[in-house]
PDB file of N, CA, C and O in Angstrom:
ATOM      1  N   ASP A   1       0.784  -1.143   0.009  1.00 65.00           N
ATOM      2  CA  ASP A   1       0.053   0.008  -0.018  1.00 65.00           C
ATOM      3  C   ASP A   1       0.889   1.189  -0.030  1.00 65.00           C
ATOM      4  O   ASP A   1       0.379   2.326  -0.462  1.00 65.00           O
ATOM      5  N   ASN A   2       2.018   1.124   0.534  1.00 75.00           N
ATOM      6  CA  ASN A   2       2.914   2.327   0.662  1.00 75.00           C
ATOM      7  C   ASN A   2       4.303   2.044   0.073  1.00 75.00           C
ATOM      8  O   ASN A   2       5.277   1.744   0.660  1.00 75.00           O
ATOM      9  N   PRO A   3       4.333   2.086  -1.295  1.00 83.00           N
ATOM     10  CA  PRO A   3       5.695   1.787  -1.948  1.00 83.00           C
ATOM     11  C   PRO A   3       6.677   2.854  -1.745  1.00 83.00           C
ATOM     12  O   PRO A   3       6.392   3.992  -1.293  1.00 83.00           O
ATOM     13  N   PHE A   4       7.960   2.562  -1.983  1.00 90.00           N
ATOM     14  CA  PHE A   4       9.041   3.472  -1.876  1.00 90.00           C
ATOM     15  C   PHE A   4       8.698   4.639  -2.954  1.00 90.00           C
ATOM     16  O   PHE A   4       7.923   4.410  -3.820  1.00 90.00           O
ATOM     17  N   GLU A   5       9.442   5.656  -2.810  1.00 91.00           N
ATOM     18  CA  GLU A   5       9.298   6.805  -3.733  1.00 91.00           C
ATOM     19  C   GLU A   5      10.155   6.531  -5.049  1.00 91.00           C
ATOM     20  O   GLU A   5      11.170   5.925  -4.969  1.00 91.00           O
ATOM     21  N   GLU A   6       9.723   7.140  -6.085  1.00 93.00           N
ATOM     22  CA  GLU A   6      10.520   7.019  -7.329  1.00 93.00           C
ATOM     23  C   GLU A   6      11.978   7.550  -7.135  1.00 93.00           C
ATOM     24  O   GLU A   6      12.129   8.518  -6.515  1.00 93.00           O
ATOM     25  N   GLY A   7      12.945   6.851  -7.607  1.00 96.00           N
ATOM     26  CA  GLY A   7      14.322   7.133  -7.498  1.00 96.00           C
ATOM     27  C   GLY A   7      15.018   6.617  -6.315  1.00 96.00           C
ATOM     28  O   GLY A   7      16.197   6.529  -6.133  1.00 96.00           O
ATOM     29  N   GLU A   8      14.166   6.061  -5.247  1.00 96.00           N
ATOM     30  CA  GLU A   8      14.781   5.508  -4.013  1.00 96.00           C
ATOM     31  C   GLU A   8      15.487   4.185  -4.422  1.00 96.00           C
ATOM     32  O   GLU A   8      15.017   3.508  -5.303  1.00 96.00           O
ATOM     33  N   GLN A   9      16.589   3.829  -3.752  1.00 97.00           N
ATOM     34  CA  GLN A   9      17.323   2.689  -3.931  1.00 97.00           C
ATOM     35  C   GLN A   9      17.144   1.773  -2.619  1.00 97.00           C
ATOM     36  O   GLN A   9      17.000   2.378  -1.491  1.00 97.00           O
ATOM     37  N   PHE A  10      17.221   0.453  -2.868  1.00 97.00           N
ATOM     38  CA  PHE A  10      17.157  -0.468  -1.726  1.00 97.00           C
ATOM     39  C   PHE A  10      17.752  -1.726  -2.100  1.00 97.00           C
ATOM     40  O   PHE A  10      17.965  -2.007  -3.286  1.00 97.00           O
ATOM     41  N   ILE A  11      18.014  -2.599  -1.103  1.00 97.00           N
ATOM     42  CA  ILE A  11      18.495  -3.905  -1.375  1.00 97.00           C
ATOM     43  C   ILE A  11      17.417  -4.888  -1.347  1.00 97.00           C
ATOM     44  O   ILE A  11      16.665  -4.981  -0.433  1.00 97.00           O
ATOM     45  N   LEU A  12      17.227  -5.566  -2.459  1.00 96.00           N
ATOM     46  CA  LEU A  12      16.140  -6.683  -2.559  1.00 96.00           C
ATOM     47  C   LEU A  12      16.879  -7.944  -2.270  1.00 96.00           C
ATOM     48  O   LEU A  12      17.913  -8.271  -2.817  1.00 96.00           O
ATOM     49  N   GLU A  13      16.381  -8.681  -1.237  1.00 97.00           N
ATOM     50  CA  GLU A  13      16.887 -10.062  -0.942  1.00 97.00           C
ATOM     51  C   GLU A  13      15.922 -11.058  -1.514  1.00 97.00           C
ATOM     52  O   GLU A  13      14.806 -11.173  -1.164  1.00 97.00           O
ATOM     53  N   LEU A  14      16.440 -11.646  -2.651  1.00 96.00           N
ATOM     54  CA  LEU A  14      15.645 -12.535  -3.496  1.00 96.00           C
ATOM     55  C   LEU A  14      15.995 -13.936  -3.207  1.00 96.00           C
ATOM     56  O   LEU A  14      17.157 -14.377  -3.313  1.00 96.00           O
ATOM     57  N   VAL A  15      15.019 -14.741  -2.843  1.00 95.00           N
ATOM     58  CA  VAL A  15      15.094 -16.162  -2.673  1.00 95.00           C
ATOM     59  C   VAL A  15      14.365 -16.899  -3.724  1.00 95.00           C
ATOM     60  O   VAL A  15      13.080 -16.651  -3.897  1.00 95.00           O
ATOM     61  N   LEU A  16      14.903 -17.680  -4.551  1.00 94.00           N
ATOM     62  CA  LEU A  16      14.187 -18.404  -5.636  1.00 94.00           C
ATOM     63  C   LEU A  16      13.919 -19.845  -5.130  1.00 94.00           C
ATOM     64  O   LEU A  16      14.811 -20.579  -4.596  1.00 94.00           O
ATOM     65  N   PRO A  17      12.724 -20.338  -5.360  1.00 94.00           N
ATOM     66  CA  PRO A  17      12.325 -21.682  -4.933  1.00 94.00           C
ATOM     67  C   PRO A  17      13.340 -22.722  -5.534  1.00 94.00           C
ATOM     68  O   PRO A  17      13.605 -22.682  -6.702  1.00 94.00           O
ATOM     69  N   GLY A  18      13.721 -23.680  -4.674  1.00 92.00           N
ATOM     70  CA  GLY A  18      14.643 -24.681  -5.207  1.00 92.00           C
ATOM     71  C   GLY A  18      16.187 -24.332  -5.134  1.00 92.00           C
ATOM     72  O   GLY A  18      16.919 -25.196  -5.365  1.00 92.00           O
ATOM     73  N   LEU A  19      16.509 -23.054  -4.841  1.00 92.00           N
ATOM     74  CA  LEU A  19      17.865 -22.711  -4.690  1.00 92.00           C
ATOM     75  C   LEU A  19      18.250 -22.326  -3.300  1.00 92.00           C
ATOM     76  O   LEU A  19      17.344 -21.652  -2.589  1.00 92.00           O
ATOM     77  N   PRO A  20      19.418 -22.639  -2.871  1.00 93.00           N
ATOM     78  CA  PRO A  20      19.706 -22.544  -1.373  1.00 93.00           C
ATOM     79  C   PRO A  20      20.151 -21.104  -1.102  1.00 93.00           C
ATOM     80  O   PRO A  20      19.955 -20.785   0.140  1.00 93.00           O
ATOM     81  N   ASP A  21      20.652 -20.301  -1.972  1.00 92.00           N
ATOM     82  CA  ASP A  21      21.215 -18.973  -1.579  1.00 92.00           C
ATOM     83  C   ASP A  21      20.329 -17.817  -1.750  1.00 92.00           C
ATOM     84  O   ASP A  21      19.545 -17.868  -2.741  1.00 92.00           O
ATOM     85  N   THR A  22      20.457 -16.808  -1.033  1.00 96.00           N
ATOM     86  CA  THR A  22      19.693 -15.571  -1.123  1.00 96.00           C
ATOM     87  C   THR A  22      20.578 -14.611  -1.951  1.00 96.00           C
ATOM     88  O   THR A  22      21.751 -14.438  -1.694  1.00 96.00           O
ATOM     89  N   MET A  23      19.945 -13.986  -2.949  1.00 96.00           N
ATOM     90  CA  MET A  23      20.623 -12.983  -3.737  1.00 96.00           C
ATOM     91  C   MET A  23      20.359 -11.609  -3.077  1.00 96.00           C
ATOM     92  O   MET A  23      19.140 -11.258  -2.749  1.00 96.00           O
ATOM     93  N   ALA A  24      21.317 -10.764  -3.020  1.00 97.00           N
ATOM     94  CA  ALA A  24      21.145  -9.346  -2.585  1.00 97.00           C
ATOM     95  C   ALA A  24      21.419  -8.534  -3.782  1.00 97.00           C
ATOM     96  O   ALA A  24      22.508  -8.389  -4.343  1.00 97.00           O
ATOM     97  N   ILE A  25      20.311  -7.829  -4.189  1.00 98.00           N
ATOM     98  CA  ILE A  25      20.341  -7.087  -5.504  1.00 98.00           C
ATOM     99  C   ILE A  25      19.970  -5.547  -5.231  1.00 98.00           C
ATOM    100  O   ILE A  25      18.946  -5.349  -4.553  1.00 98.00           O
ATOM    101  N   ARG A  26      20.882  -4.612  -5.550  1.00 98.00           N
ATOM    102  CA  ARG A  26      20.484  -3.207  -5.428  1.00 98.00           C
ATOM    103  C   ARG A  26      19.559  -2.830  -6.569  1.00 98.00           C
ATOM    104  O   ARG A  26      19.731  -3.084  -7.646  1.00 98.00           O
ATOM    105  N   CYS A  27      18.350  -2.291  -6.137  1.00 98.00           N
ATOM    106  CA  CYS A  27      17.318  -1.885  -7.068  1.00 98.00           C
ATOM    107  C   CYS A  27      17.066  -0.355  -6.860  1.00 98.00           C
ATOM    108  O   CYS A  27      17.317   0.229  -5.823  1.00 98.00           O
ATOM    109  N   GLU A  28      16.476   0.094  -7.925  1.00 98.00           N
ATOM    110  CA  GLU A  28      15.982   1.587  -7.891  1.00 98.00           C
ATOM    111  C   GLU A  28      14.460   1.539  -8.293  1.00 98.00           C
ATOM    112  O   GLU A  28      14.123   0.864  -9.313  1.00 98.00           O
ATOM    113  N   VAL A  29      13.675   2.244  -7.593  1.00 97.00           N
ATOM    114  CA  VAL A  29      12.232   2.443  -8.008  1.00 97.00           C
ATOM    115  C   VAL A  29      12.083   3.342  -9.212  1.00 97.00           C
ATOM    116  O   VAL A  29      12.622   4.494  -9.154  1.00 97.00           O
ATOM    117  N   VAL A  30      11.474   2.776 -10.283  1.00 97.00           N
ATOM    118  CA  VAL A  30      11.305   3.549 -11.505  1.00 97.00           C
ATOM    119  C   VAL A  30       9.911   4.186 -11.689  1.00 97.00           C
ATOM    120  O   VAL A  30       9.793   5.127 -12.375  1.00 97.00           O
ATOM    121  N   TRP A  31       8.901   3.542 -10.941  1.00 94.00           N
ATOM    122  CA  TRP A  31       7.608   4.138 -10.872  1.00 94.00           C
ATOM    123  C   TRP A  31       6.946   3.593  -9.607  1.00 94.00           C
ATOM    124  O   TRP A  31       7.292   2.540  -9.071  1.00 94.00           O
ATOM    125  N   ALA A  32       6.085   4.427  -9.002  1.00 91.00           N
ATOM    126  CA  ALA A  32       5.472   4.057  -7.726  1.00 91.00           C
ATOM    127  C   ALA A  32       3.991   4.620  -7.780  1.00 91.00           C
ATOM    128  O   ALA A  32       3.742   5.726  -8.324  1.00 91.00           O
ATOM    129  N   ARG A  33       3.043   3.818  -7.277  1.00 89.00           N
ATOM    130  CA  ARG A  33       1.620   4.250  -7.227  1.00 89.00           C
ATOM    131  C   ARG A  33       1.133   3.878  -5.833  1.00 89.00           C
ATOM    132  O   ARG A  33       1.124   2.652  -5.458  1.00 89.00           O
ATOM    133  N   LYS A  34       0.610   4.842  -5.054  1.00 85.00           N
ATOM    134  CA  LYS A  34       0.161   4.588  -3.712  1.00 85.00           C
ATOM    135  C   LYS A  34      -1.352   4.260  -3.766  1.00 85.00           C
ATOM    136  O   LYS A  34      -1.986   4.537  -4.837  1.00 85.00           O
ATOM    137  N   LYS A  35      -1.813   3.575  -2.820  1.00 80.00           N
ATOM    138  CA  LYS A  35      -3.188   3.067  -2.789  1.00 80.00           C
ATOM    139  C   LYS A  35      -4.118   4.339  -2.899  1.00 80.00           C
ATOM    140  O   LYS A  35      -3.971   5.360  -2.327  1.00 80.00           O
ATOM    141  N   GLY A  36      -5.071   4.177  -3.853  1.00 75.00           N
ATOM    142  CA  GLY A  36      -6.011   5.271  -4.101  1.00 75.00           C
ATOM    143  C   GLY A  36      -5.581   6.289  -5.039  1.00 75.00           C
ATOM    144  O   GLY A  36      -6.332   7.256  -5.333  1.00 75.00           O
ATOM    145  N   GLU A  37      -4.291   6.324  -5.363  1.00 78.00           N
ATOM    146  CA  GLU A  37      -3.722   7.375  -6.202  1.00 78.00           C
ATOM    147  C   GLU A  37      -4.319   7.433  -7.588  1.00 78.00           C
ATOM    148  O   GLU A  37      -4.668   8.597  -8.154  1.00 78.00           O
ATOM    149  N   GLU A  38      -4.579   6.265  -8.171  1.00 77.00           N
ATOM    150  CA  GLU A  38      -5.260   6.221  -9.499  1.00 77.00           C
ATOM    151  C   GLU A  38      -6.397   5.255  -9.344  1.00 77.00           C
ATOM    152  O   GLU A  38      -6.163   4.036  -9.158  1.00 77.00           O
ATOM    153  N   PRO A  39      -7.627   5.655  -9.459  1.00 80.00           N
ATOM    154  CA  PRO A  39      -8.808   4.803  -9.307  1.00 80.00           C
ATOM    155  C   PRO A  39      -8.745   3.634 -10.240  1.00 80.00           C
ATOM    156  O   PRO A  39      -8.394   3.696 -11.386  1.00 80.00           O
ATOM    157  N   GLY A  40      -9.026   2.373  -9.714  1.00 80.00           N
ATOM    158  CA  GLY A  40      -9.010   1.215 -10.470  1.00 80.00           C
ATOM    159  C   GLY A  40      -7.641   0.574 -10.718  1.00 80.00           C
ATOM    160  O   GLY A  40      -7.577  -0.439 -11.391  1.00 80.00           O
ATOM    161  N   GLN A  41      -6.641   1.223 -10.137  1.00 81.00           N
ATOM    162  CA  GLN A  41      -5.289   0.662 -10.283  1.00 81.00           C
ATOM    163  C   GLN A  41      -4.791   0.272  -8.899  1.00 81.00           C
ATOM    164  O   GLN A  41      -4.980   0.990  -7.863  1.00 81.00           O
ATOM    165  N   ALA A  42      -4.071  -0.859  -8.802  1.00 82.00           N
ATOM    166  CA  ALA A  42      -3.522  -1.307  -7.603  1.00 82.00           C
ATOM    167  C   ALA A  42      -2.272  -0.467  -7.256  1.00 82.00           C
ATOM    168  O   ALA A  42      -1.590   0.100  -8.070  1.00 82.00           O
ATOM    169  N   SER A  43      -2.019  -0.391  -5.963  1.00 83.00           N
ATOM    170  CA  SER A  43      -0.756   0.257  -5.484  1.00 83.00           C
ATOM    171  C   SER A  43       0.451  -0.741  -5.792  1.00 83.00           C
ATOM    172  O   SER A  43       0.245  -1.888  -5.981  1.00 83.00           O
ATOM    173  N   GLY A  44       1.606  -0.121  -5.942  1.00 90.00           N
ATOM    174  CA  GLY A  44       2.784  -0.915  -6.239  1.00 90.00           C
ATOM    175  C   GLY A  44       3.885  -0.094  -6.699  1.00 90.00           C
ATOM    176  O   GLY A  44       3.772   1.162  -6.688  1.00 90.00           O
ATOM    177  N   MET A  45       4.864  -0.761  -7.211  1.00 93.00           N
ATOM    178  CA  MET A  45       5.993  -0.098  -7.751  1.00 93.00           C
ATOM    179  C   MET A  45       6.804  -0.951  -8.758  1.00 93.00           C
ATOM    180  O   MET A  45       6.657  -2.156  -8.658  1.00 93.00           O
ATOM    181  N   GLY A  46       7.430  -0.330  -9.691  1.00 95.00           N
ATOM    182  CA  GLY A  46       8.317  -1.015 -10.552  1.00 95.00           C
ATOM    183  C   GLY A  46       9.812  -0.680 -10.255  1.00 95.00           C
ATOM    184  O   GLY A  46      10.022   0.392  -9.892  1.00 95.00           O
ATOM    185  N   VAL A  47      10.619  -1.663 -10.357  1.00 96.00           N
ATOM    186  CA  VAL A  47      12.014  -1.496 -10.109  1.00 96.00           C
ATOM    187  C   VAL A  47      12.869  -1.941 -11.126  1.00 96.00           C
ATOM    188  O   VAL A  47      12.566  -2.843 -11.978  1.00 96.00           O
ATOM    189  N   LYS A  48      14.140  -1.442 -11.162  1.00 97.00           N
ATOM    190  CA  LYS A  48      15.176  -1.942 -12.048  1.00 97.00           C
ATOM    191  C   LYS A  48      16.384  -2.409 -11.252  1.00 97.00           C
ATOM    192  O   LYS A  48      16.547  -1.852 -10.139  1.00 97.00           O
ATOM    193  N   PHE A  49      17.071  -3.359 -11.689  1.00 97.00           N
ATOM    194  CA  PHE A  49      18.247  -3.838 -10.977  1.00 97.00           C
ATOM    195  C   PHE A  49      19.340  -2.849 -11.387  1.00 97.00           C
ATOM    196  O   PHE A  49      19.584  -2.587 -12.589  1.00 97.00           O
ATOM    197  N   VAL A  50      20.050  -2.278 -10.432  1.00 98.00           N
ATOM    198  CA  VAL A  50      21.203  -1.330 -10.646  1.00 98.00           C
ATOM    199  C   VAL A  50      22.543  -1.966 -10.311  1.00 98.00           C
ATOM    200  O   VAL A  50      23.600  -1.557 -10.874  1.00 98.00           O
ATOM    201  N   GLU A  51      22.553  -2.958  -9.474  1.00 98.00           N
ATOM    202  CA  GLU A  51      23.802  -3.694  -9.145  1.00 98.00           C
ATOM    203  C   GLU A  51      23.498  -5.091  -8.658  1.00 98.00           C
ATOM    204  O   GLU A  51      22.655  -5.373  -7.782  1.00 98.00           O
ATOM    205  N   ILE A  52      24.056  -6.082  -9.479  1.00 97.00           N
ATOM    206  CA  ILE A  52      23.754  -7.525  -9.178  1.00 97.00           C
ATOM    207  C   ILE A  52      25.135  -8.229  -9.526  1.00 97.00           C
ATOM    208  O   ILE A  52      25.800  -7.899 -10.455  1.00 97.00           O
ATOM    209  N   ALA A  53      25.510  -9.085  -8.573  1.00 97.00           N
ATOM    210  CA  ALA A  53      26.728  -9.842  -8.768  1.00 97.00           C
ATOM    211  C   ALA A  53      26.599 -10.664 -10.015  1.00 97.00           C
ATOM    212  O   ALA A  53      25.581 -11.140 -10.316  1.00 97.00           O
ATOM    213  N   ALA A  54      27.733 -10.764 -10.815  1.00 97.00           N
ATOM    214  CA  ALA A  54      27.704 -11.537 -11.991  1.00 97.00           C
ATOM    215  C   ALA A  54      27.242 -12.938 -11.866  1.00 97.00           C
ATOM    216  O   ALA A  54      26.451 -13.430 -12.638  1.00 97.00           O
ATOM    217  N   GLU A  55      27.622 -13.514 -10.724  1.00 96.00           N
ATOM    218  CA  GLU A  55      27.102 -14.975 -10.411  1.00 96.00           C
ATOM    219  C   GLU A  55      25.617 -14.987 -10.234  1.00 96.00           C
ATOM    220  O   GLU A  55      24.919 -15.932 -10.788  1.00 96.00           O
ATOM    221  N   ASP A  56      25.075 -14.025  -9.499  1.00 96.00           N
ATOM    222  CA  ASP A  56      23.608 -13.993  -9.312  1.00 96.00           C
ATOM    223  C   ASP A  56      22.863 -13.626 -10.545  1.00 96.00           C
ATOM    224  O   ASP A  56      21.831 -14.225 -10.790  1.00 96.00           O
ATOM    225  N   GLU A  57      23.399 -12.762 -11.417  1.00 96.00           N
ATOM    226  CA  GLU A  57      22.802 -12.525 -12.718  1.00 96.00           C
ATOM    227  C   GLU A  57      22.688 -13.743 -13.582  1.00 96.00           C
ATOM    228  O   GLU A  57      21.635 -14.090 -14.112  1.00 96.00           O
ATOM    229  N   GLN A  58      23.732 -14.530 -13.557  1.00 95.00           N
ATOM    230  CA  GLN A  58      23.704 -15.733 -14.362  1.00 95.00           C
ATOM    231  C   GLN A  58      22.777 -16.809 -13.767  1.00 95.00           C
ATOM    232  O   GLN A  58      21.991 -17.400 -14.467  1.00 95.00           O
ATOM    233  N   THR A  59      22.773 -16.865 -12.419  1.00 94.00           N
ATOM    234  CA  THR A  59      21.788 -17.768 -11.780  1.00 94.00           C
ATOM    235  C   THR A  59      20.349 -17.418 -12.181  1.00 94.00           C
ATOM    236  O   THR A  59      19.523 -18.266 -12.461  1.00 94.00           O
ATOM    237  N   LEU A  60      20.056 -16.130 -12.072  1.00 94.00           N
ATOM    238  CA  LEU A  60      18.750 -15.605 -12.373  1.00 94.00           C
ATOM    239  C   LEU A  60      18.355 -15.827 -13.848  1.00 94.00           C
ATOM    240  O   LEU A  60      17.277 -16.340 -14.227  1.00 94.00           O
ATOM    241  N   LYS A  61      19.273 -15.651 -14.715  1.00 94.00           N
ATOM    242  CA  LYS A  61      19.014 -15.876 -16.179  1.00 94.00           C
ATOM    243  C   LYS A  61      18.717 -17.407 -16.483  1.00 94.00           C
ATOM    244  O   LYS A  61      17.832 -17.674 -17.116  1.00 94.00           O
ATOM    245  N   ASN A  62      19.499 -18.225 -15.804  1.00 93.00           N
ATOM    246  CA  ASN A  62      19.248 -19.680 -15.948  1.00 93.00           C
ATOM    247  C   ASN A  62      18.025 -20.127 -15.316  1.00 93.00           C
ATOM    248  O   ASN A  62      17.355 -21.051 -15.820  1.00 93.00           O
ATOM    249  N   TYR A  63      17.626 -19.430 -14.347  1.00 93.00           N
ATOM    250  CA  TYR A  63      16.349 -19.900 -13.536  1.00 93.00           C
ATOM    251  C   TYR A  63      15.179 -19.463 -14.417  1.00 93.00           C
ATOM    252  O   TYR A  63      14.170 -20.203 -14.528  1.00 93.00           O
ATOM    253  N   ILE A  64      15.179 -18.288 -15.030  1.00 92.00           N
ATOM    254  CA  ILE A  64      14.091 -17.720 -15.838  1.00 92.00           C
ATOM    255  C   ILE A  64      13.957 -18.507 -17.168  1.00 92.00           C
ATOM    256  O   ILE A  64      12.872 -18.843 -17.588  1.00 92.00           O
ATOM    257  N   SER A  65      15.009 -18.779 -17.776  1.00 91.00           N
ATOM    258  CA  SER A  65      15.178 -19.396 -19.101  1.00 91.00           C
ATOM    259  C   SER A  65      16.018 -20.623 -19.077  1.00 91.00           C
ATOM    260  O   SER A  65      17.203 -20.577 -19.512  1.00 91.00           O
ATOM    261  N   PRO A  66      15.484 -21.643 -18.486  1.00 74.00           N
ATOM    262  CA  PRO A  66      16.391 -22.879 -18.410  1.00 74.00           C
ATOM    263  C   PRO A  66      16.784 -23.468 -19.705  1.00 74.00           C
ATOM    264  O   PRO A  66      16.167 -23.355 -20.687  1.00 74.00           O
TER     265      PRO A  66
END
């Protein structure tokens, strides 16, 4: 209901089912919508990865497109 503000950065701790390790990925908010801000639209935010370890990037790519 209360997403971060556009431009804010944070560390996303991502755990993928079936994999033992947690990935720590620096993200930046590229859009954010608070509850009730736009009628008929859910609250939320879109993020982009701004820093990810090469090993984690490869693991994520392999996980999404085996």
